[in-house]
Structure formats: C-alpha cells, structure tokens
Coordinates of C-alpha atoms in Angstrom, one line a residue:
T262 CA -107.4 221.0 -45.4
C263 CA -107.4 219.5 -41.9
G264 CA -108.5 222.9 -40.5
D265 CA -111.5 223.0 -42.9
K266 CA -112.5 219.5 -42.0
C267 CA -112.3 220.3 -38.2
C268 CA -114.4 223.5 -38.7
R269 CA -117.1 221.5 -40.5
H270 CA -117.2 218.9 -37.8
A271 CA -117.1 221.5 -35.1
K272 CA -120.1 223.2 -36.7
S273 CA -122.2 220.0 -36.5
M274 CA -121.3 219.6 -32.9
R275 CA -122.3 223.2 -32.2
N276 CA -125.7 222.4 -33.6
V277 CA -126.0 219.6 -31.0
F278 CA -125.3 222.0 -28.1
F279 CA -127.2 225.0 -29.5
W280 CA -129.0 226.8 -26.7
Y281 CA -131.5 229.3 -28.2
D282 CA -134.9 228.0 -29.2
T283 CA -134.2 224.5 -28.1
A284 CA -135.4 222.4 -25.2
F285 CA -132.3 223.1 -23.1
P286 CA -133.6 226.4 -21.5
K287 CA -137.0 224.8 -20.7
V288 CA -135.3 221.8 -19.0
F289 CA -133.0 223.9 -16.9
K290 CA -135.9 226.1 -15.8
S291 CA -138.0 223.1 -14.8
P292 CA -138.3 222.6 -11.0
E293 CA -138.4 218.8 -11.4
L294 CA -134.7 218.7 -12.3
Y295 CA -133.6 220.4 -9.1
L296 CA -136.1 218.5 -7.1
A297 CA -134.6 215.3 -8.4
I298 CA -131.1 216.4 -7.5
L299 CA -132.2 217.4 -4.0
L300 CA -134.0 214.1 -3.4
S301 CA -131.0 212.1 -4.6
V302 CA -128.8 213.9 -2.2
I303 CA -131.2 213.3 0.7
S304 CA -131.5 209.7 -0.3
V305 CA -127.7 209.2 -0.2
A306 CA -127.6 210.9 3.2
V307 CA -130.3 208.6 4.6
R308 CA -128.5 205.6 3.1
A309 CA -125.3 206.7 4.8
S310 CA -127.1 207.1 8.1
F311 CA -128.6 203.6 7.8
E312 CA -125.2 202.1 7.0
D313 CA -123.6 203.9 9.9
D314 CA -126.3 202.5 12.3
A315 CA -125.8 199.0 10.9
V316 CA -123.4 198.2 13.8
A317 CA -126.3 198.6 16.2
P318 CA -128.2 195.4 17.2
T319 CA -131.5 196.8 15.9
W320 CA -130.3 196.9 12.3
E321 CA -129.3 193.9 10.3
G322 CA -127.3 195.8 7.6
G323 CA -127.3 195.2 3.9
P324 CA -129.6 192.2 3.5
R325 CA -132.3 193.9 5.5
L326 CA -132.0 197.1 3.5
E327 CA -132.1 195.2 0.1
A328 CA -135.2 193.3 1.2
T329 CA -136.9 196.6 2.2
V330 CA -136.1 198.4 -1.0
A331 CA -136.9 195.5 -3.4
P332 CA -140.7 196.0 -3.6
L333 CA -140.2 199.7 -4.2
S334 CA -137.7 199.1 -6.9
E335 CA -140.0 196.6 -8.7
T336 CA -142.8 199.2 -8.6
L337 CA -140.4 201.8 -10.0
S338 CA -139.5 199.5 -12.9
L339 CA -143.2 199.0 -13.8
L340 CA -143.9 202.8 -13.6
H341 CA -140.8 203.5 -15.7
W342 CA -141.9 201.1 -18.4
A343 CA -145.4 202.7 -18.4
M344 CA -143.8 206.1 -18.7
V345 CA -141.6 205.3 -21.6
F346 CA -144.4 203.6 -23.5
Y347 CA -146.7 206.6 -23.0
M348 CA -144.0 209.0 -24.0
G349 CA -143.6 207.1 -27.2
F350 CA -147.3 207.2 -27.8
Y351 CA -147.6 210.9 -27.0
N352 CA -144.6 211.8 -29.3
S353 CA -146.2 209.9 -32.1
V354 CA -149.5 211.7 -31.7
V355 CA -148.0 215.2 -31.7
F356 CA -145.7 214.4 -34.6
R357 CA -148.6 213.3 -36.7
K358 CA -150.2 216.6 -36.0
W359 CA -147.1 218.5 -36.9
D360 CA -146.6 216.5 -40.1
A361 CA -150.3 217.1 -41.1
N362 CA -149.8 220.9 -40.6
W363 CA -146.6 220.9 -42.6
A364 CA -148.3 219.1 -45.5
L365 CA -151.0 221.7 -45.6
T366 CA -148.5 224.6 -45.6
Q367 CA -146.8 223.0 -48.6
A368 CA -150.1 222.5 -50.4
A369 CA -150.8 226.2 -49.8
L370 CA -147.4 227.2 -51.2
G371 CA -148.0 224.9 -54.1
R372 CA -151.2 226.7 -55.0
I373 CA -149.4 230.0 -55.0
N374 CA -146.7 228.6 -57.3
D375 CA -149.4 227.3 -59.6
L376 CA -150.7 230.8 -59.9
N377 CA -147.2 232.1 -60.5
V378 CA -147.2 230.0 -63.6
L379 CA -150.8 230.4 -64.8
V380 CA -151.6 234.0 -64.1
P381 CA -148.9 235.6 -66.2
S382 CA -149.9 233.3 -69.1
Y383 CA -153.6 233.6 -69.0
M384 CA -153.7 237.3 -68.1
S385 CA -150.8 238.5 -70.3
E386 CA -153.0 241.1 -71.9
T387 CA -153.7 242.8 -68.5
P388 CA -150.3 242.7 -66.8
K389 CA -151.4 245.2 -64.1
L390 CA -154.3 243.0 -63.0
A391 CA -152.0 239.9 -63.2
A392 CA -149.6 241.5 -60.8
D393 CA -152.4 242.4 -58.5
V394 CA -153.6 238.8 -58.4
L395 CA -150.1 237.5 -57.4
R396 CA -149.8 240.4 -54.9
F397 CA -153.1 239.5 -53.3
V398 CA -152.5 235.8 -53.0
N399 CA -149.2 236.4 -51.3
A400 CA -150.8 239.0 -49.0
F401 CA -153.4 236.3 -48.1
H402 CA -150.5 233.9 -47.3
H403 CA -149.0 236.5 -44.9
L404 CA -152.3 237.4 -43.2
Q405 CA -153.2 233.7 -42.6
Y406 CA -149.8 232.8 -41.3
F407 CA -149.6 235.7 -38.8
D408 CA -153.2 235.1 -37.7
T409 CA -152.5 231.5 -37.0
H410 CA -149.4 232.5 -35.1
G411 CA -151.7 234.8 -33.0
L412 CA -149.9 238.0 -34.1
P413 CA -151.9 241.2 -34.2
V414 CA -153.7 242.1 -37.5
E415 CA -151.9 245.5 -37.6
Y416 CA -148.5 243.7 -37.6
A417 CA -149.6 241.6 -40.5
L418 CA -150.8 244.6 -42.5
Q419 CA -147.6 246.5 -41.9
V420 CA -145.5 243.6 -43.1
C421 CA -147.7 243.4 -46.2
I422 CA -147.3 247.1 -46.8
T423 CA -143.5 246.9 -46.3
R424 CA -143.2 244.0 -48.8
R425 CA -145.5 245.8 -51.3
L426 CA -148.2 243.2 -51.1
L427 CA -150.9 245.7 -50.1
T428 CA -151.1 249.5 -50.7
I429 CA -151.8 251.9 -47.8
K430 CA -155.3 252.4 -49.1
E431 CA -156.0 248.6 -49.3
A432 CA -154.7 248.1 -45.8
A433 CA -156.9 251.0 -44.5
D434 CA -159.9 249.3 -46.2
L435 CA -159.1 246.0 -44.5
R436 CA -158.8 247.8 -41.1
S437 CA -162.3 249.3 -41.5
Q438 CA -163.9 245.9 -42.2
S439 CA -164.9 243.6 -39.3
C440 CA -164.4 240.4 -41.2
S441 CA -161.6 238.0 -42.0
K442 CA -158.8 240.1 -43.6
G443 CA -157.4 237.1 -45.5
L444 CA -160.7 236.0 -47.0
R445 CA -161.5 239.6 -48.0
V446 CA -158.2 239.7 -49.9
L447 CA -159.1 236.5 -51.7
V448 CA -162.4 238.1 -52.7
W449 CA -160.4 240.9 -54.2
T450 CA -158.3 238.3 -56.0
S451 CA -161.2 236.6 -57.6
Q452 CA -162.8 239.9 -58.6
T453 CA -159.6 241.0 -60.2
V454 CA -159.4 237.8 -62.3
L455 CA -163.0 238.2 -63.4
S456 CA -162.5 241.9 -64.3
S457 CA -159.6 240.9 -66.7
G458 CA -162.1 239.6 -69.2
I459 CA -160.2 236.4 -70.0
N460 CA -161.9 233.2 -71.2
P461 CA -164.3 231.9 -68.6
M462 CA -162.6 228.5 -68.6
L463 CA -159.3 230.1 -67.8
T464 CA -160.9 232.2 -65.1
S465 CA -162.3 229.0 -63.6
Q466 CA -158.9 227.4 -63.6
I467 CA -157.3 230.3 -61.8
N468 CA -160.2 230.5 -59.3
D469 CA -159.8 226.8 -58.6
R470 CA -156.2 227.4 -57.5
I471 CA -157.4 230.4 -55.4
L472 CA -160.0 228.2 -53.6
G473 CA -157.4 225.5 -53.2
L474 CA -155.2 228.0 -51.3
R475 CA -158.1 228.9 -49.1
S476 CA -159.0 225.3 -48.4
S477 CA -155.5 224.5 -47.3
F478 CA -155.6 227.2 -44.6
A479 CA -159.1 226.3 -43.7
A480 CA -157.9 222.7 -43.0
I481 CA -155.1 224.2 -40.9
W482 CA -157.6 226.2 -38.9
S483 CA -159.8 223.1 -38.3
H484 CA -156.7 221.0 -37.4
N485 CA -155.6 223.5 -34.9
D486 CA -159.1 223.9 -33.5
Q487 CA -159.0 220.2 -32.7
M488 CA -156.5 220.6 -29.9
L489 CA -154.7 217.6 -28.2
P490 CA -156.9 216.3 -25.4
F491 CA -155.8 217.7 -22.1
A492 CA -155.6 214.2 -20.7
Y493 CA -152.7 213.4 -23.1
P494 CA -150.1 216.0 -21.9
H495 CA -151.5 215.9 -18.3
A496 CA -151.0 212.1 -18.1
M497 CA -147.4 212.4 -19.5
K498 CA -146.4 215.1 -17.1
F499 CA -147.9 213.1 -14.2
F500 CA -146.1 209.9 -15.1
I501 CA -142.8 211.8 -15.5
L502 CA -143.1 213.7 -12.2
L503 CA -144.1 210.5 -10.4
V504 CA -141.2 208.4 -11.8
I505 CA -138.6 211.2 -11.3
L506 CA -139.6 211.7 -7.6
W507 CA -139.7 207.9 -7.0
K508 CA -136.4 207.1 -8.6
S509 CA -134.6 210.1 -7.1
S510 CA -135.8 209.0 -3.6
L511 CA -134.5 205.5 -4.2
S512 CA -131.3 206.4 -6.0
G513 CA -129.2 206.3 -2.8
F514 CA -130.6 202.8 -1.8
Q515 CA -129.9 201.1 -5.1
G516 CA -126.5 199.5 -5.7
S517 CA -123.6 199.2 -3.2
G518 CA -123.3 201.3 -0.1
V519 CA -122.0 204.8 0.2
L520 CA -119.6 204.3 3.1
N521 CA -116.1 203.0 2.8
D522 CA -114.4 200.6 5.2
D523 CA -113.7 203.4 7.7
S524 CA -117.4 204.2 7.9
R525 CA -116.9 207.4 6.1
I526 CA -118.7 208.6 3.1
D527 CA -117.2 207.5 -0.2
W528 CA -117.4 210.8 -2.1
V529 CA -116.6 209.4 -5.5
R530 CA -119.4 206.8 -5.2
T531 CA -121.8 209.5 -3.8
V532 CA -121.1 211.9 -6.6
L533 CA -121.6 209.2 -9.2
I534 CA -125.0 208.3 -7.7
V535 CA -126.2 211.8 -7.6
S536 CA -124.8 212.8 -11.0
S537 CA -126.1 209.7 -12.8
N538 CA -129.6 210.2 -11.4
S539 CA -129.5 213.9 -12.4
L540 CA -128.4 213.0 -15.9
W541 CA -131.2 210.5 -16.1
A542 CA -133.7 213.2 -14.9
F543 CA -132.3 215.7 -17.4
A544 CA -132.7 213.2 -20.3
I545 CA -136.3 212.4 -19.3
L546 CA -137.3 216.0 -19.0
M547 CA -135.6 216.7 -22.4
L548 CA -137.7 214.1 -24.0
R549 CA -140.8 215.6 -22.3
E550 CA -140.1 219.0 -23.8
V551 CA -139.6 217.9 -27.4
P552 CA -143.2 216.8 -28.0
H553 CA -144.4 219.9 -26.3
I554 CA -142.5 221.9 -28.8
I555 CA -143.6 220.0 -31.9
A556 CA -147.2 220.0 -30.6
D557 CA -147.3 223.7 -31.4
P558 CA -146.1 223.8 -35.1
W559 CA -147.0 227.4 -35.4
S560 CA -144.7 228.6 -32.6
S561 CA -142.4 231.5 -33.6
S562 CA -139.3 229.4 -32.7
K563 CA -137.2 227.7 -35.3
N564 CA -138.6 224.4 -34.0
G565 CA -141.8 225.3 -35.7
V566 CA -142.6 227.1 -38.9
N567 CA -140.4 230.1 -39.1
S568 CA -143.0 232.4 -40.6
E569 CA -140.8 235.5 -41.3
Y570 CA -138.2 233.5 -43.3
Y571 CA -140.7 231.2 -44.9
L572 CA -143.0 234.0 -46.1
D573 CA -140.1 236.1 -47.3
F574 CA -138.8 233.2 -49.3
S575 CA -142.3 232.8 -50.9
V576 CA -142.5 236.5 -51.8
A577 CA -138.9 236.5 -53.2
Y578 CA -139.7 233.5 -55.4
T579 CA -142.8 235.2 -56.8
S580 CA -141.0 238.5 -57.3
K581 CA -138.2 236.9 -59.4
L582 CA -140.8 235.4 -61.7
V583 CA -142.9 238.6 -62.0
K584 CA -139.8 240.5 -62.8
H585 CA -139.4 238.6 -66.1
N586 CA -143.0 238.0 -67.0
A587 CA -142.9 240.7 -69.7
A588 CA -140.0 239.0 -71.4
R589 CA -141.8 236.5 -73.7
R590 CA -140.2 233.7 -75.5
D591 CA -139.4 234.4 -79.1
A592 CA -141.4 231.8 -80.9
S593 CA -139.7 232.5 -84.2
A594 CA -136.3 231.5 -82.9
A595 CA -137.5 228.3 -81.4
L596 CA -136.0 225.1 -82.8
S597 CA -138.4 222.9 -84.7
V598 CA -138.5 219.3 -83.8
P599 CA -138.1 217.1 -86.9
T600 CA -140.8 214.5 -87.6
A601 CA -140.3 211.1 -89.0
A602 CA -141.8 212.3 -92.3
A603 CA -139.7 215.4 -92.6
A604 CA -136.4 213.8 -91.6
P605 CA -136.4 210.1 -92.7
M606 CA -133.9 207.8 -91.2
Q607 CA -130.7 207.3 -93.2
R608 CA -130.2 203.7 -94.1
D609 CA -127.0 202.1 -94.8
A610 CA -126.5 201.2 -98.4

C-alpha cells in the first residue's frame, strides 16, 4: 500500500538524520562551528560599516573594497584546495586501515567456522572434548575483542561465564595468571585436542586452524600498534581550522553589499550570508569527523565493530551447530549415485 511505501522511505530518511553514534554530536560540540558563525556575523557587521562610510570622501566604495579583498580571496581559494586534497588523502589512509582490520576479523571468524566443521567430525569419539575446543576458541575470540577494545579483563571473563564459554573455575585460573588470557585459553584448546587421542594428522589440521585464529588477532595487534602518524590528523585539523577562520572572516566581504538603497541592513541577504557560511563550516567539520571515527575501527560505537552483537552472533552460530552434532547422517539411507557402468544410457531403437 501507499502507507507501507511511505513508511519504508521514511525509515531510510531517518537513517540519514540519525543522531546517536554519528558525527552529528561531535560537530555540534566543536567550538569551530560556533566560532565560524561568530566571525561571519562580525564580518557582515564590518562590511555594513564600510558601506555606510562609503559616502565619506576617504572611502571609494565598492571598487576599492573588491580590490582590497581580492588577494585574500585568492589565498583562501588556494588553501581551500589544499584542505580538500589533504582531506581526501587522510580519509583514504584511515579507510585502508579500517578495511585491513575488518579483513582480519573476518579471517578470525573464518577459522572458528572451520573448527565448527572439523572438530565435531574429527573428535566425534570424544564429544565432551570437542565441545571444550569450540568453547575455548569462542572464549579466545571474546577475550581478544574486549582486550583490543580496552575493556577490563574482568568484564570479558564475566561475559564468557555468562555465555557458558568458560567455567567459574577456568575464569578463576585465568585471573590468577599474569599472562595473556586469550593465549592461555588457546593453549588449553591445543592441549584438549591432543588429549583426545585422534590421528596426529587430524590433530595437526585442527591446530593449524587454531594458530590461524591466533595469527589473525596478532596481525590486528600489530596493525593497531602502528598508529597513524600524529602529523596526519594534526595537519588536517590545522588546515580545516585555518580555512574555516579565514573564510568566515571574509564571508561578509564576498559578493554584493549588505545594505539596501536606504543604507539599511538587508536582513535577508545578511541571513543568507551567515547561514550559507555556517552550513559550509558544518559540512567541512562533518567530513573531518568521519575519518576520525573510522580511524578507530575498534570503537564501541556502531560506526566501528560492534563487539557485543558480533560476538553474540558468532557464539549463536556455533551453538546451533553443536546442538545437532550428535545427530549423525544415516549412511544407509543415502541415495547411491549411479555410475555409467551400473546405469547404461538408453539408446533409441
């Protein structure tokens, strides 16, 4: 119906103007925005004062004003071009960092899904140990995510206990050890696989996936240790601040005058000058905040990796598979595929 279509379109528009966990709050809290508005208002007031004094013999009016502002406007154009170029460069750098982190998270999840397939098959004779292996790799996943987020270890352990990934005794053992909790859990995982007594070749295959899971998070650690050089965000902030201040100060002097024929302020023109400059400053500050957000892919906001939802999804996926691991396929009921010898082709007579 028309109502349903309107609701669907309205939902997409609400996403555009969503407030929480977006760049909007950061922009409205930035002092640069309000400084730009203030300078624009002052610029318009000074322009109005100059135009009002144009009747005096010491002031030549419009041509003199345009000649005075022209060099400043040309410099502003050059700075604006440099700012836009550098913003594009900075956004490209931080997005590559975000994309690399995301690829590593998917590689880690892929190793867990590999184990979801292999462990129940290879360790079918020891279902308790197989369940422990899958429990431990998901616990490692949680511990490493929360550690990279900067959350306390105790929080991560409590979440693992709540989601039945660690027992209370295992969590207490981890608390008592002054080492990496995640790597200790992976040691338990490998020891559990070895104690199952399965074929050494199968043990090697499972351990290869376990080490692949570890290496993905080790790469994330290394990638996050290599922080963006301070000069990158510093230069972008400096360029933006310089251009915003310069443009706002000149906004009242660019274009036609702000007085009408009666030497009174044309409020419509004045409001348009101030509002257009404010909108421009808002857009530039918005574009500044976006790369700041994606430069930190492990932020708890939905702009980054939403760890709580993502990890819950991973555990739920594993749990659904484990639930039916005991239900094996009945091989006797399987359909046999006819071969060419068993089922010769029928030829037309």
